[in-house]
Each structure stands twice: as C-alpha cells, then as structure tokens.
C-alpha cells in the first residue's frame, strides 16, 4: 500500500492508477447532463448530474481525509441501495481508502464477524440499524460510525456537507487495494477477497471494449450494489462510458419492463429474467430499444435463454465471473466475434487466461471436464489476512482455482457443468451449506444436518435442510427456520427443514447429498 497522498500533484494525474481517476476522466464534457435518474424510492424521479457525482464524491472524500485515517483504512458499508450509497463507494475510491460492501440482509452475527475481521476505520449503516451496528463497530474498535438512509438522511451527508466540493483524487498504484469483498468458503468463515485498483480498472476497460459500449448507451441498473455484478460490472460499465443510468433501488419486473424502452443495456442475474418472462408485458416492443441483455452470477437455464430469445427478440449474452476475479469469460457481443450460445459462458475475455485441469493438476484436452483455473490482471490480490488460504487457492504456477467445473471446446468456448465447492447459488446470492449446517448443528436437540440446493423455478436453486434429531429429542422445522431468520441473511435461510431419523451415507461415511437432492427435487416445482 502506498503512503497516504490525498492531494495528488496535478502533474502526476496521468500516472494515477486510482480507479476513480479513470471513471472521472470518462465523465462527459457536459457535466450538467443527467448521470443517474432514479426510477423508484424516496423522491423519485430524482435527477443527478455528472457534476452532482463529482461534487458529492469530493465532499465525502474530503470528510474521509479530514479524519486522518491510516493508509489502507477500510470503510465498511451496510446501507440500502441508493445513489448516495454509490457516491459513497466512489468517494472511498477517490480518497484512496478500501471499500467493504455488506449485503443489507446480513444480521448481527454476520456483521460482527465482518467488522471484527476487517477492522474498518469507518462503518456506515442505515439510520434504522445505527443503534445495534454502532455498538458492534465501537466494540470492535471502529471510531467513526455514520448513518446513511436511502432518502439522503443520516450523519454521513450532514457531515460531508461541511466539506468542500473539490478534491484531488488520491494517487494510487495498480496493486493498491480498492475493495474487499467477503465471500464464504466451504470450510470456516468468510474470506475477504482483496481487489486492487488495477484489478477493477483492467476488467472494466476490457468489458467496455468487449461489450461494445457506445456513446448514448443507457444502463438500466436494477441489481443490488453490495456485490460484484451490480457494484462493479454494471456501475463501472456505465461510468466508464459516461452513460446515464436508470436506477432502481429494488427490483420490480413490471417497472423494469416499462423502463426498458429508455435503456440500451440491461444486466441481471437469471432470476431477474425469469421474473420478467412471467409478465405478459414482456414482448419484442418492450425490448425494441435495448441492444444488449447480459446475464451472469448463476447458471442461466437453457429454457430461460430460449424463451427470452423468442419473447424479446434478443439473444441474452451470458458471462461468468466471481468476487475474486471480477469477469472471466463472456459470450460475444458483436456478431463478428461469434454466436451467443445458451448454456455456455463464452470465451475467455481478452487478457484473461482460462484453463481446465484434471484432479492431479494435469492439463486436459479440449472438451474434457475438469477444474476451471484462471489468471490475468483481474485476479485478486489474495484473501485478507489469510495467506495460507490464499496459497491453497493458487496452483504452483500461479493460476487461481475457481472451484467451478467445466470444459473448454477446441475453439475456446467455455461451459460450466458444476462446482467442486459445496456452494448453492440462490437468486444470484451464494449460500455455503457448511455455514448453515454449523448453525443448525448448534441448535438444541440436533444431532446433525445436511443443507442442499434444489432446482427452484424462481431462484434457480432453493435451500433446504435435512436434520437428524438427537435420541429422544423432538424438533420443529418451522421453529428452526424462524430461529435462523434472526441469525443469518434471509436468502440463506432454508425454505424448508425436513426432520429425518438419519442421513444417507456412502461407504466412507460421507453424507450423500446427491441422494437428498434427488429425493426432494420436485419440491420447488422446477
Ligand atoms: C430474496 N429472497 C431470497 C432471495 N432473495 N431467497 C432466496 N434467494 C434469494 N436470492 C427471499 C427473502 O428471504 C424473503 O423471504 C423474500 O424472498 C422476499 O425478500 P425480498 O428481499 O423482498 O426479495 P426480492 O426483492 O424479490 O429479491 C429477489 C432478487 C434478489 C432476485 C431480486 O435476491 C437479488 O437482487 N438478487 C441478485 C443478487 C446479485 O446481485 N448477485 C450478484 C452476486 S456477484 P422471507 O421468507 O424472508 O420473507 C457474483 C459474481 C458474478 O455472483 O459473476 O456476477
Ligand atoms: P461470487 O463468489 O458471489 O462472486 O460467485 C461466483 C460464482 O458464481 C462462480 O464461482 C460461479 O460458480 C458462479 N457463476 C457466476 N457466473 C456464472 C454463470 N454465468 N454460470 C454459472 N455460474 C456462474
């Protein structure tokens, strides 16, 4: 990490690898044009100009600078989605600190872990959650806790208003940290994936070119901004192109379809597409203005891909990425680069290496299935304060093991066929069975449990738990669900709990989760 140099000498501006400097340089010449128009939430429609983005991020960056934080300080943020929350992210980059976004579904136990592990110098939360989050933060040694509501309320903006609206972007090198994204592991607690300014900027620039961002493009932004897809892929894409965003605080399929008539680019997890397809209003006329529909974060079912083609007249571009690497592969955007093929995630992005290795780490021929490994300027700097975990996830020759399983055809096209990591992806959010099983196993009367994902019409996969009571104990599945809701983010909570006398095991004593998935596969009607 470079020393704190918030006041960059103007002569060095071109040498600054700070991501914000590149985003700011892409603002259009007309700073009074609309950068973001809100489509829902308090005060909608609200219009934010590029000048508003510049000034508000300057004020917040000046506030951060005024606190004399050590270089590399983390700013942990759990707020609702709002334009001001995006400004806060940009301001943290601008001031050269490290942004740590937290899903707003996380409960106290989860927040306690993240704050304890990352030791942020600053925590920002909603006014509603301030009483309990500030307690957790102060206990962990964080001295600065601010509130930010989705209606511009809270101490963050009040304090920032006392600061100037000009700010020299902090000079940062490409390897300096820009963000930490917590991502769970198959064993143990969540790990913080450290992403640098260079990781994020190189990926954003690659996607700008590969997805053929055009002058006049307008992005409909309907994803949460706590994860890679909404925060980086979508926001950076629009900002780096100087493109306007139509901004939804909450996803609503009807309202989204109505606003597609003004948007040229849309990005969503598969559930967003499934929900739009359930609306009669989704037709070729509604989609006529949009040039590019992108899907990722979870597998897009072939039937969703086909139905979308038929109903909208557009072929979805599916791409593949992860928190540790941002985007890795993509189906082509331009017809000249090839066809978009449903069920595949396309080709390695320019500058990104993707290979498939066998169990013994041997190279596999085209078409054979193995572990997907990647390298490139987009691959993260390691897990926060976990050098051993980081080392485990890289091969001796420097490739990152994604934990995804797939194959690469002779022409380079990648298909994901499964995961070696025990991971469920529900509505685009990751759920690690080990975390949920750990909590269930601690409950009174529980002998053991297995958490699996089942095909789910809406979420792709839906979480269930199969639980064995201790001898003589009586368990109530509904009560267990209610108890879990107070402890973990709601999307991780099993939709149903089955109480059984024992779990199926193989000869080695390992729980046969595939049998549980088979037994319950029709539960969610998929
Ligand atoms: C909400 N619920 C979910 C859920 N989301 N259940 C399972 N899986 C989910 N993803 C449940 C809640 O627990 C709640 O149940 C009920 O649905 C209503 O909650 P809600 O918050 O009102 O739901 P809704 O707004 O409808 O949210 C659904 C959604 C949301 C699909 C819009 O999940 C979403 O925005 N997903 C996108 C995730 C995303 O951005 N992923 C990108 C990760 S980045 P109850 O019982 O509690 O009332 C990444 C890398 C990459 O993966 O490649 O991009
Ligand atoms: P996260 O850790 O939340 O960033 O999730 C990353 C994981 O999401 C990847 O390792 C994949 O398992 C999965 N993923 C992302 N995009 C796709 C896709 N297009 N198809 C299948 N899985 C995907």
Coordinates of C-alpha atoms and ligand atoms in Angstrom, one line a residue:
X1 CA 0.0 0.0 0.0
X2 CA 1.4 3.4 -0.9
X3 CA 1.6 6.1 1.7
X4 CA -1.5 8.3 2.1
X5 CA -1.3 11.1 -0.5
X6 CA -4.7 12.5 -0.8
X7 CA -3.5 15.7 -2.5
X8 CA -2.1 14.4 -5.8
X9 CA 0.1 16.8 -7.7
X10 CA -1.6 17.8 -10.9
X11 CA 1.5 16.8 -12.9
X12 CA 1.0 13.2 -11.8
X13 CA -2.6 13.0 -12.7
X14 CA -1.8 10.8 -15.8
X15 CA 0.2 8.4 -13.7
X16 CA -2.6 7.8 -11.2
X17 CA -3.9 4.3 -11.3
X18 CA -6.7 5.1 -9.0
X19 CA -9.9 3.6 -10.5
X20 CA -11.8 6.8 -9.6
X21 CA -9.4 8.9 -11.7
X22 CA -10.3 6.8 -14.8
X23 CA -14.0 6.9 -14.1
X24 CA -13.9 10.7 -13.5
X25 CA -12.0 11.1 -16.8
X26 CA -14.8 9.4 -18.6
X27 CA -17.5 11.8 -17.4
X28 CA -19.0 13.6 -20.4
X29 CA -17.9 17.2 -21.2
X30 CA -21.4 18.3 -20.4
X31 CA -21.3 17.9 -16.6
X32 CA -24.9 19.2 -16.3
X33 CA -26.3 16.2 -18.3
X34 CA -28.1 13.6 -16.2
X35 CA -25.8 10.8 -15.0
X36 CA -28.4 8.9 -12.9
X37 CA -32.2 9.1 -12.9
X38 CA -33.9 7.3 -10.0
X39 CA -36.9 5.1 -11.0
X40 CA -38.2 4.3 -7.5
X41 CA -37.6 5.1 -3.9
X42 CA -38.0 8.4 -1.9
X43 CA -38.2 11.4 -4.2
X44 CA -38.3 9.5 -7.5
X45 CA -37.7 10.6 -10.1
X46 CA -34.6 12.4 -8.9
X47 CA -32.0 13.5 -11.4
X48 CA -28.3 13.5 -10.6
X49 CA -26.0 15.2 -13.0
X50 CA -22.3 14.3 -13.6
X51 CA -21.5 17.5 -11.7
X52 CA -23.5 16.2 -8.7
X53 CA -21.5 13.0 -8.7
X54 CA -18.2 14.9 -8.9
X55 CA -19.1 17.3 -6.1
X56 CA -20.8 14.8 -3.7
X57 CA -17.9 12.4 -4.0
X58 CA -15.5 15.2 -3.4
X59 CA -17.3 16.2 -0.2
X60 CA -17.4 12.7 1.1
X61 CA -13.8 12.1 0.2
X62 CA -12.8 15.4 1.9
X63 CA -14.7 14.2 5.0
X64 CA -12.7 10.9 5.0
X65 CA -9.5 12.8 4.5
X66 CA -10.3 15.1 7.4
X67 CA -10.4 12.1 9.8
X68 CA -6.7 11.4 9.3
X69 CA -7.2 7.7 8.8
X70 CA -4.2 5.4 8.3
X71 CA -3.4 4.4 4.7
X72 CA -5.3 1.4 3.6
X73 CA -8.2 2.0 6.0
X74 CA -11.3 0.0 5.3
X75 CA -14.7 1.7 5.0
X76 CA -17.4 -0.9 5.7
X77 CA -20.9 -0.1 4.4
X78 CA -24.2 -1.8 5.0
X79 CA -26.9 0.5 3.6
X80 CA -29.9 0.2 1.3
X81 CA -29.3 0.8 -2.4
X82 CA -29.3 4.5 -3.2
X83 CA -27.4 6.9 -5.5
X84 CA -25.8 8.3 -2.3
X85 CA -24.5 4.8 -1.5
X86 CA -22.9 4.6 -4.9
X87 CA -21.4 8.1 -4.3
X88 CA -20.0 6.8 -1.0
X89 CA -18.3 3.9 -2.9
X90 CA -16.9 6.3 -5.4
X91 CA -15.7 8.7 -2.7
X92 CA -13.9 5.9 -0.9
X93 CA -12.0 5.2 -4.1
X94 CA -11.4 8.8 -4.7
X95 CA -9.8 9.3 -1.2
X96 CA -7.8 6.1 -1.7
X97 CA -9.3 4.0 1.0
X98 CA -10.7 0.5 0.8
X99 CA -14.4 -0.1 0.2
X100 CA -16.1 -3.0 2.0
X101 CA -19.7 -3.5 0.9
X102 CA -22.0 -5.7 3.0
X103 CA -25.3 -7.2 1.9
X104 CA -28.2 -5.4 3.6
X105 CA -29.7 -8.7 4.6
X106 CA -26.8 -9.6 6.9
X107 CA -27.8 -10.0 10.5
X108 CA -25.9 -9.0 13.7
X109 CA -23.8 -12.2 13.9
X110 CA -22.6 -11.8 10.3
X111 CA -21.8 -8.1 10.7
X112 CA -19.9 -8.8 13.9
X113 CA -17.7 -11.2 12.1
X114 CA -17.0 -8.9 9.1
X115 CA -16.3 -5.9 11.3
X116 CA -14.2 -7.9 13.7
X117 CA -12.2 -9.4 10.8
X118 CA -11.7 -6.3 8.6
X119 CA -11.3 -3.8 11.5
X120 CA -12.7 -0.9 9.4
X121 CA -11.8 2.6 10.4
X122 CA -15.2 3.7 9.3
X123 CA -18.6 2.0 9.3
X124 CA -21.6 3.4 7.5
X125 CA -25.1 1.9 8.1
X126 CA -28.8 2.8 7.8
X127 CA -30.2 5.2 10.4
X128 CA -32.6 2.3 11.4
X129 CA -29.7 0.0 12.1
X130 CA -27.4 2.6 13.7
X131 CA -28.2 1.6 17.3
X132 CA -27.0 -2.0 17.0
X133 CA -24.4 -1.7 14.3
X134 CA -22.7 1.2 16.0
X135 CA -22.5 -0.9 19.1
X136 CA -20.8 -3.7 17.2
X137 CA -18.4 -1.3 15.5
X138 CA -17.4 0.5 18.6
X139 CA -16.8 -2.8 20.4
X140 CA -14.5 -3.8 17.5
X141 CA -12.5 -0.6 17.8
X142 CA -14.1 1.4 15.0
X143 CA -14.2 5.0 16.0
X144 CA -16.2 6.5 13.1
X145 CA -19.8 5.3 12.5
X146 CA -22.1 7.2 10.2
X147 CA -25.7 6.8 9.1
X148 CA -26.9 7.0 5.5
X149 CA -30.6 6.5 4.6
X150 CA -32.0 5.9 1.1
X151 CA -33.7 9.3 1.5
X152 CA -30.4 11.2 1.9
X153 CA -30.9 11.2 5.7
X154 CA -28.2 10.5 8.2
X155 CA -25.0 11.9 9.6
X156 CA -22.7 10.9 6.7
X157 CA -24.2 13.5 4.3
X158 CA -24.7 16.0 7.1
X159 CA -21.0 15.9 8.0
X160 CA -19.9 15.8 4.3
X161 CA -21.9 19.0 3.7
X162 CA -19.4 20.9 5.8
X163 CA -16.6 20.0 3.4
X164 CA -15.5 21.4 0.1
X165 CA -16.8 20.1 -3.3
X166 CA -13.3 19.9 -4.9
X167 CA -10.9 17.1 -4.2
X168 CA -7.7 15.9 -5.8
X169 CA -8.0 12.2 -6.4
X170 CA -5.6 10.2 -4.2
X171 CA -2.7 8.8 -6.1
X172 CA -2.8 5.0 -6.0
X173 CA -0.8 2.3 -7.8
X174 CA -2.4 -0.5 -9.7
X175 CA -1.8 -3.0 -6.9
X176 CA -3.1 -0.9 -4.1
X177 CA -6.4 -2.1 -2.6
X178 CA -9.7 -0.6 -3.7
X179 CA -12.2 -3.0 -2.2
X180 CA -12.6 -6.1 -0.1
X181 CA -15.5 -8.4 -0.9
X182 CA -16.3 -11.1 1.6
X183 CA -17.0 -14.5 0.1
X184 CA -17.7 -17.6 2.1
X185 CA -15.6 -20.7 2.0
X186 CA -16.5 -24.4 2.0
X187 CA -15.0 -24.6 5.5
X188 CA -14.6 -21.9 8.1
X189 CA -15.7 -18.3 8.0
X190 CA -16.0 -15.9 5.1
X191 CA -12.8 -14.7 3.5
X192 CA -12.2 -11.1 2.3
X193 CA -11.2 -11.1 -1.4
X194 CA -8.8 -8.1 -1.8
X195 CA -9.3 -6.4 -5.2
X196 CA -6.9 -3.7 -6.3
X197 CA -7.5 -0.6 -8.4
X198 CA -5.7 -2.4 -11.3
X199 CA -7.9 -5.5 -11.0
X200 CA -11.1 -3.4 -11.2
X201 CA -10.0 -0.9 -13.8
X202 CA -8.4 -3.5 -16.2
X203 CA -11.7 -5.6 -16.1
X204 CA -13.9 -2.5 -16.6
X205 CA -11.8 -1.4 -19.6
X206 CA -11.9 -4.9 -21.1
X207 CA -15.7 -5.1 -20.7
X208 CA -16.1 -1.7 -22.2
X209 CA -14.4 -2.8 -25.3
X210 CA -15.7 -6.4 -25.5
X211 CA -19.4 -5.4 -24.8
X212 CA -19.0 -2.6 -27.3
X213 CA -20.3 0.2 -25.1
X214 CA -21.5 3.0 -27.4
X215 CA -21.9 6.7 -27.0
X216 CA -25.6 7.3 -25.9
X217 CA -25.9 3.9 -24.2
X218 CA -28.2 4.0 -21.2
X219 CA -28.0 1.3 -18.5
X220 CA -31.0 0.1 -16.6
X221 CA -29.5 -0.7 -13.1
X222 CA -31.7 -3.0 -11.1
X223 CA -29.1 -5.1 -9.2
X224 CA -28.0 -4.6 -5.6
X225 CA -24.7 -2.7 -5.1
X226 CA -23.1 -4.9 -2.5
X227 CA -21.6 -7.5 -4.9
X228 CA -19.5 -7.7 -8.0
X229 CA -22.4 -7.7 -10.5
X230 CA -24.2 -4.5 -9.5
X231 CA -21.4 -2.6 -7.9
X232 CA -18.5 -3.3 -10.4
X233 CA -19.7 -4.8 -13.6
X234 CA -22.9 -2.6 -14.0
X235 CA -21.8 0.7 -12.4
X236 CA -18.3 0.7 -13.8
X237 CA -19.6 -0.1 -17.2
X238 CA -21.9 2.9 -17.3
X239 CA -19.5 5.3 -15.6
X240 CA -16.5 4.4 -17.8
X241 CA -18.7 5.0 -20.8
X242 CA -20.1 8.3 -19.5
X243 CA -23.5 6.6 -19.8
X244 CA -26.7 7.5 -18.0
X245 CA -28.2 5.0 -15.5
X246 CA -31.9 4.5 -14.8
X247 CA -31.6 3.5 -11.2
X248 CA -33.9 1.1 -9.3
X249 CA -33.4 0.7 -5.6
X250 CA -35.4 -2.5 -5.7
X251 CA -36.1 -4.9 -8.5
X252 CA -39.6 -4.8 -9.8
X253 CA -40.2 -6.8 -13.1
X254 CA -43.2 -4.8 -14.2
X255 CA -41.5 -1.4 -13.7
X256 CA -38.3 -2.7 -15.2
X257 CA -40.1 -3.8 -18.4
X258 CA -41.7 -0.3 -18.6
X259 CA -38.4 1.5 -18.4
X260 CA -36.6 -0.8 -20.8
X261 CA -38.0 1.5 -23.5
X262 CA -35.4 4.1 -22.4
X263 CA -32.5 1.7 -21.8
X264 CA -30.0 0.2 -24.2
X265 CA -28.2 -2.1 -21.8
X266 CA -29.6 -4.3 -19.1
X267 CA -27.7 -6.6 -16.7
X268 CA -29.3 -9.2 -14.4
X269 CA -29.0 -12.5 -12.6
X270 CA -31.2 -15.2 -14.1
X271 CA -34.0 -14.7 -11.6
X272 CA -34.5 -11.2 -13.0
X273 CA -35.1 -12.6 -16.4
X274 CA -37.3 -15.4 -15.1
X275 CA -39.5 -12.8 -13.3
X276 CA -39.8 -10.6 -16.4
X277 CA -40.8 -13.6 -18.5
X278 CA -43.7 -14.2 -16.1
X279 CA -45.1 -10.8 -17.2
X280 CA -47.3 -10.5 -20.2
X281 CA -45.8 -7.1 -21.0
X282 CA -42.5 -8.7 -21.9
X283 CA -42.5 -8.7 -25.7
X284 CA -40.5 -7.5 -28.6
X285 CA -41.9 -4.0 -28.5
X286 CA -40.9 -3.6 -24.8
X287 CA -37.4 -4.6 -25.7
X288 CA -37.0 -2.9 -29.0
X289 CA -34.9 0.0 -27.7
X290 CA -32.4 -2.3 -25.8
X291 CA -29.4 -3.5 -27.6
X292 CA -27.8 -5.8 -25.0
X293 CA -29.2 -8.1 -22.3
X294 CA -26.5 -9.6 -20.1
X295 CA -26.9 -12.4 -17.6
X296 CA -24.5 -13.8 -15.0
X297 CA -23.7 -14.7 -11.4
X298 CA -25.6 -18.0 -11.7
X299 CA -26.3 -20.5 -14.4
X300 CA -28.9 -19.3 -16.9
X301 CA -31.2 -22.2 -17.8
X302 CA -31.3 -23.1 -21.5
X303 CA -35.1 -22.8 -21.4
X304 CA -34.9 -19.2 -20.0
X305 CA -32.4 -18.4 -22.7
X306 CA -34.6 -19.8 -25.4
X307 CA -37.8 -18.3 -24.1
X308 CA -36.2 -14.8 -23.8
X309 CA -35.0 -15.1 -27.4
X310 CA -38.5 -15.9 -28.5
X311 CA -40.4 -13.4 -26.4
X312 CA -38.0 -10.4 -26.6
X313 CA -36.3 -10.9 -29.9
X314 CA -32.9 -10.6 -28.2
X315 CA -30.3 -13.3 -27.5
X316 CA -29.0 -12.9 -23.9
X317 CA -25.3 -12.6 -23.6
X318 CA -24.2 -14.8 -20.7
X319 CA -20.9 -14.2 -18.9
X320 CA -19.1 -15.8 -16.0
X321 CA -17.2 -14.2 -13.1
X322 CA -16.6 -14.2 -9.4
X323 CA -15.8 -12.0 -6.5
X324 CA -12.1 -13.0 -6.6
X325 CA -11.7 -12.3 -10.3
X326 CA -14.4 -10.0 -11.5
X327 CA -15.3 -11.1 -15.0
X328 CA -13.6 -14.0 -16.7
X329 CA -15.5 -15.2 -19.8
X330 CA -18.2 -13.8 -22.0
X331 CA -20.3 -14.8 -24.9
X332 CA -19.6 -12.5 -27.8
X333 CA -21.3 -9.1 -28.1
X334 CA -20.5 -8.4 -31.8
X335 CA -21.8 -10.8 -34.3
X336 CA -18.3 -10.8 -35.9
X337 CA -16.9 -12.4 -32.7
X338 CA -19.3 -15.4 -32.9
X339 CA -22.7 -16.5 -31.7
X340 CA -24.1 -16.4 -28.2
X341 CA -24.7 -20.0 -27.3
X342 CA -27.2 -20.8 -24.5
X343 CA -25.8 -23.0 -21.7
X344 CA -22.3 -21.7 -22.3
X345 CA -20.4 -18.8 -20.8
X346 CA -18.5 -17.9 -24.0
X347 CA -14.8 -17.2 -24.4
X348 CA -12.0 -16.0 -22.0
X349 CA -12.1 -12.2 -22.0
X350 CA -9.1 -10.6 -23.8
X351 CA -6.1 -10.7 -21.4
X352 CA -7.7 -13.4 -19.2
X353 CA -6.3 -16.9 -19.1
X354 CA -8.8 -19.8 -18.5
X355 CA -7.8 -23.4 -18.4
X356 CA -9.3 -26.7 -17.3
X357 CA -7.1 -29.1 -15.2
X358 CA -7.6 -32.7 -14.1
X359 CA -7.7 -34.0 -10.5
X360 CA -3.9 -34.4 -10.5
X361 CA -3.4 -30.9 -11.8
X362 CA -2.7 -32.2 -15.3
X363 CA -3.7 -30.3 -18.5
X364 CA -6.8 -31.7 -20.1
X365 CA -7.6 -31.9 -23.8
X366 CA -10.3 -29.8 -25.4
X367 CA -13.8 -31.0 -24.4
X368 CA -12.8 -32.8 -21.2
X369 CA -14.3 -31.8 -17.9
X370 CA -12.1 -30.6 -15.1
X371 CA -11.5 -27.7 -12.6
X372 CA -11.5 -24.2 -14.1
X373 CA -8.4 -22.2 -13.3
X374 CA -7.8 -18.6 -14.3
X375 CA -5.1 -15.9 -14.3
X376 CA -4.9 -12.3 -15.5
X377 CA -4.8 -8.7 -14.4
X378 CA -8.3 -9.1 -13.0
X379 CA -7.3 -11.8 -10.5
X380 CA -7.4 -10.6 -6.9
X381 CA -4.5 -9.9 -4.5
X382 CA -5.4 -12.7 -2.0
X383 CA -7.7 -13.2 1.0
X384 CA -7.5 -10.5 3.7
X385 CA -5.1 -11.6 6.4
X386 CA -5.3 -15.3 5.3
X387 CA -2.0 -16.0 3.4
X388 CA -2.4 -19.8 3.9
X389 CA -5.9 -19.8 2.4
X390 CA -4.7 -17.7 -0.4
X391 CA -1.8 -20.0 -1.1
X392 CA -4.2 -23.0 -1.1
X393 CA -6.3 -21.5 -3.8
X394 CA -3.5 -20.9 -6.3
X395 CA -1.6 -23.5 -8.2
X396 CA 2.2 -23.7 -8.1
X397 CA 2.4 -22.0 -11.5
X398 CA 0.1 -19.1 -10.3
X399 CA -3.4 -19.9 -11.6
X400 CA -6.4 -19.3 -9.3
X401 CA -8.6 -22.3 -8.7
X402 CA -12.2 -21.1 -9.2
X403 CA -13.9 -24.2 -7.7
X404 CA -16.1 -24.3 -10.8
X405 CA -16.0 -27.4 -13.0
X406 CA -16.3 -27.2 -16.8
X407 CA -14.9 -27.8 -20.2
X408 CA -13.3 -25.8 -22.9
X409 CA -14.0 -26.7 -26.6
X410 CA -11.3 -26.7 -29.2
X411 CA -12.4 -23.2 -30.3
X412 CA -12.0 -21.9 -26.7
X413 CA -15.7 -21.8 -25.7
X414 CA -16.2 -22.5 -22.0
X415 CA -19.2 -24.4 -20.5
X416 CA -19.6 -24.7 -16.7
X417 CA -21.0 -28.0 -15.7
X418 CA -20.9 -27.9 -11.9
X419 CA -18.9 -26.9 -8.9
X420 CA -16.3 -28.7 -6.9
X421 CA -17.0 -26.3 -4.0
X422 CA -20.2 -27.1 -1.9
X423 CA -22.0 -24.0 -2.9
X424 CA -25.6 -23.1 -3.6
X425 CA -26.4 -20.1 -5.7
X426 CA -29.9 -18.8 -5.0
X427 CA -31.2 -15.9 -6.9
X428 CA -27.6 -14.9 -7.6
X429 CA -26.6 -15.0 -4.0
X430 CA -24.1 -17.5 -2.7
X431 CA -25.1 -19.8 0.2
X432 CA -22.5 -22.1 1.7
X433 CA -24.1 -25.2 3.2
X434 CA -21.3 -25.6 5.7
X435 CA -22.2 -22.2 7.3
X436 CA -25.9 -23.1 7.7
X437 CA -25.2 -26.7 8.8
X438 CA -22.8 -25.2 11.5
X439 CA -25.6 -23.1 12.9
X440 CA -28.2 -25.8 12.7
X441 CA -25.9 -28.3 14.5
X442 CA -25.5 -25.9 17.4
X443 CA -29.3 -25.8 18.0
X444 CA -30.6 -27.8 21.0
X445 CA -31.7 -31.4 20.1
X446 CA -29.9 -31.5 16.7
X447 CA -27.6 -34.4 16.1
X448 CA -26.5 -33.5 12.6
X449 CA -27.8 -31.8 9.4
X450 CA -27.2 -31.5 5.7
X451 CA -28.1 -28.4 3.6
X452 CA -28.6 -28.8 -0.1
X453 CA -29.9 -26.7 -3.0
X454 CA -32.9 -27.9 -5.1
X455 CA -34.0 -26.7 -8.5
X456 CA -36.1 -23.7 -7.9
X457 CA -38.3 -22.0 -10.6
X458 CA -37.6 -18.5 -9.4
X459 CA -34.3 -18.6 -7.6
X460 CA -32.5 -21.3 -9.8
X461 CA -31.7 -23.2 -6.6
X462 CA -33.6 -23.1 -3.3
X463 CA -32.1 -24.0 0.0
X464 CA -33.4 -26.8 2.2
X465 CA -32.1 -28.5 5.3
X466 CA -32.4 -32.2 6.3
X467 CA -31.9 -32.6 10.0
X468 CA -31.5 -35.5 12.3
X469 CA -32.6 -35.1 16.0
X470 CA -30.6 -36.4 18.9
X471 CA -32.1 -39.5 20.5
X472 CA -35.3 -38.6 22.4
X473 CA -35.4 -35.0 21.0
X474 CA -38.3 -33.6 19.1
X475 CA -37.6 -30.9 16.5
X476 CA -39.9 -28.4 14.8
X477 CA -38.7 -27.4 11.3
X478 CA -40.8 -24.2 11.2
X479 CA -39.3 -23.1 14.6
X480 CA -35.8 -23.8 13.3
X481 CA -36.5 -21.6 10.2
X482 CA -37.8 -18.8 12.4
X483 CA -34.7 -19.1 14.7
X484 CA -32.3 -19.0 11.7
X485 CA -34.0 -15.9 10.3
X486 CA -32.8 -13.9 13.4
X487 CA -29.2 -15.1 12.9
X488 CA -28.4 -15.1 9.1
X489 CA -29.4 -13.2 6.0
X490 CA -32.8 -14.3 4.9
X491 CA -31.7 -15.6 1.5
X492 CA -29.5 -18.2 3.3
X493 CA -32.4 -19.5 5.4
X494 CA -33.7 -22.9 4.3
X495 CA -37.1 -22.6 2.7
X496 CA -38.0 -25.9 4.3
X497 CA -36.5 -28.2 7.0
X498 CA -37.0 -31.9 6.9
X499 CA -36.6 -33.9 10.1
X500 CA -35.4 -37.4 9.4
X501 CA -34.0 -40.3 11.5
X502 CA -30.7 -40.4 9.6
X503 CA -28.8 -39.1 6.6
X504 CA -27.8 -41.3 3.7
X505 CA -24.0 -42.0 3.8
X506 CA -21.6 -43.8 1.4
X507 CA -19.1 -46.5 2.5
X508 CA -16.7 -43.8 3.6
X509 CA -19.3 -42.3 5.9
X510 CA -19.7 -39.2 3.8
X511 CA -23.2 -37.7 3.5
X512 CA -24.7 -38.4 0.1
X513 CA -26.1 -35.0 -0.7
X514 CA -26.9 -36.1 -4.3
X515 CA -29.4 -38.6 -2.8
X516 CA -31.1 -35.8 -0.8
X517 CA -31.2 -33.6 -3.9
X518 CA -32.8 -36.4 -5.9
X519 CA -35.3 -37.3 -3.1
X520 CA -36.6 -33.7 -2.8
X521 CA -36.0 -32.5 -6.3
X522 CA -39.6 -31.6 -7.1
X523 CA -40.2 -29.5 -4.0
X524 CA -39.9 -26.1 -5.7
X525 CA -41.8 -27.1 -8.8
X526 CA -38.9 -26.7 -11.2
Ligands
LIG1 C1 -34.9 -12.8 -1.6 N1 -35.3 -14.0 -1.1 C2 -34.5 -15.0 -1.5 C3 -33.6 -14.3 -2.3 N2 -33.8 -13.0 -2.4 N3 -34.5 -16.3 -1.2 C4 -33.5 -17.0 -1.8 N4 -32.6 -16.5 -2.7 C5 -32.6 -15.2 -2.9 N5 -31.7 -14.6 -3.7 C6 -36.4 -14.2 -0.2 C7 -36.3 -13.5 1.1 O1 -35.6 -14.3 2.0 C8 -37.7 -13.2 1.5 O2 -38.2 -14.3 2.1 C9 -38.4 -13.0 0.2 O3 -37.6 -13.6 -0.8 C10 -38.6 -11.5 -0.1 O4 -37.4 -10.8 0.0 P1 -37.0 -9.6 -0.9 O5 -35.7 -9.0 -0.4 O6 -38.2 -8.7 -1.0 O7 -36.8 -10.3 -2.3 P2 -36.7 -9.7 -3.7 O8 -36.6 -8.3 -3.7 O9 -37.8 -10.4 -4.5 O10 -35.3 -10.3 -4.2 C11 -35.1 -11.3 -5.1 C12 -33.9 -10.8 -6.0 C13 -32.7 -10.6 -5.1 C14 -33.7 -11.9 -7.0 C15 -34.3 -9.5 -6.7 O11 -32.3 -11.8 -4.5 C16 -31.5 -10.1 -5.9 O12 -31.4 -8.9 -6.1 N6 -30.6 -11.0 -6.3 C17 -29.4 -10.5 -7.1 C18 -28.2 -11.0 -6.4 C19 -26.9 -10.4 -7.0 O13 -26.8 -9.3 -7.4 N7 -25.9 -11.3 -7.2 C20 -24.7 -10.9 -7.8 C21 -23.5 -11.5 -7.0 S1 -22.0 -11.2 -7.8 P3 -38.8 -14.3 3.6 O14 -39.3 -15.7 3.8 O15 -37.6 -14.0 4.5 O16 -39.8 -13.3 3.6 C22 -21.5 -12.7 -8.4 C23 -20.3 -12.6 -9.4 C24 -20.8 -12.6 -10.8 O17 -22.1 -13.6 -8.2 O18 -20.5 -13.4 -11.6 O19 -21.6 -11.7 -11.0
LIG2 P1 -19.4 -15.0 -6.0 O1 -18.5 -15.6 -5.1 O2 -20.6 -14.5 -5.4 O3 -18.7 -13.9 -6.8 O4 -19.9 -16.1 -7.0 C1 -19.1 -16.6 -8.0 C2 -19.6 -17.9 -8.5 O5 -20.9 -17.7 -9.2 C3 -18.7 -18.5 -9.6 O6 -17.6 -19.2 -9.0 C4 -19.7 -19.5 -10.3 O7 -19.9 -20.6 -9.5 C5 -21.0 -18.7 -10.2 N1 -21.3 -18.0 -11.5 C6 -21.1 -16.8 -11.9 N2 -21.5 -16.6 -13.2 C7 -22.0 -17.7 -13.6 C8 -22.6 -18.2 -14.8 N3 -22.8 -17.4 -15.9 N4 -22.9 -19.5 -14.9 C9 -22.8 -20.3 -13.9 N5 -22.2 -20.0 -12.7 C10 -21.8 -18.7 -12.6

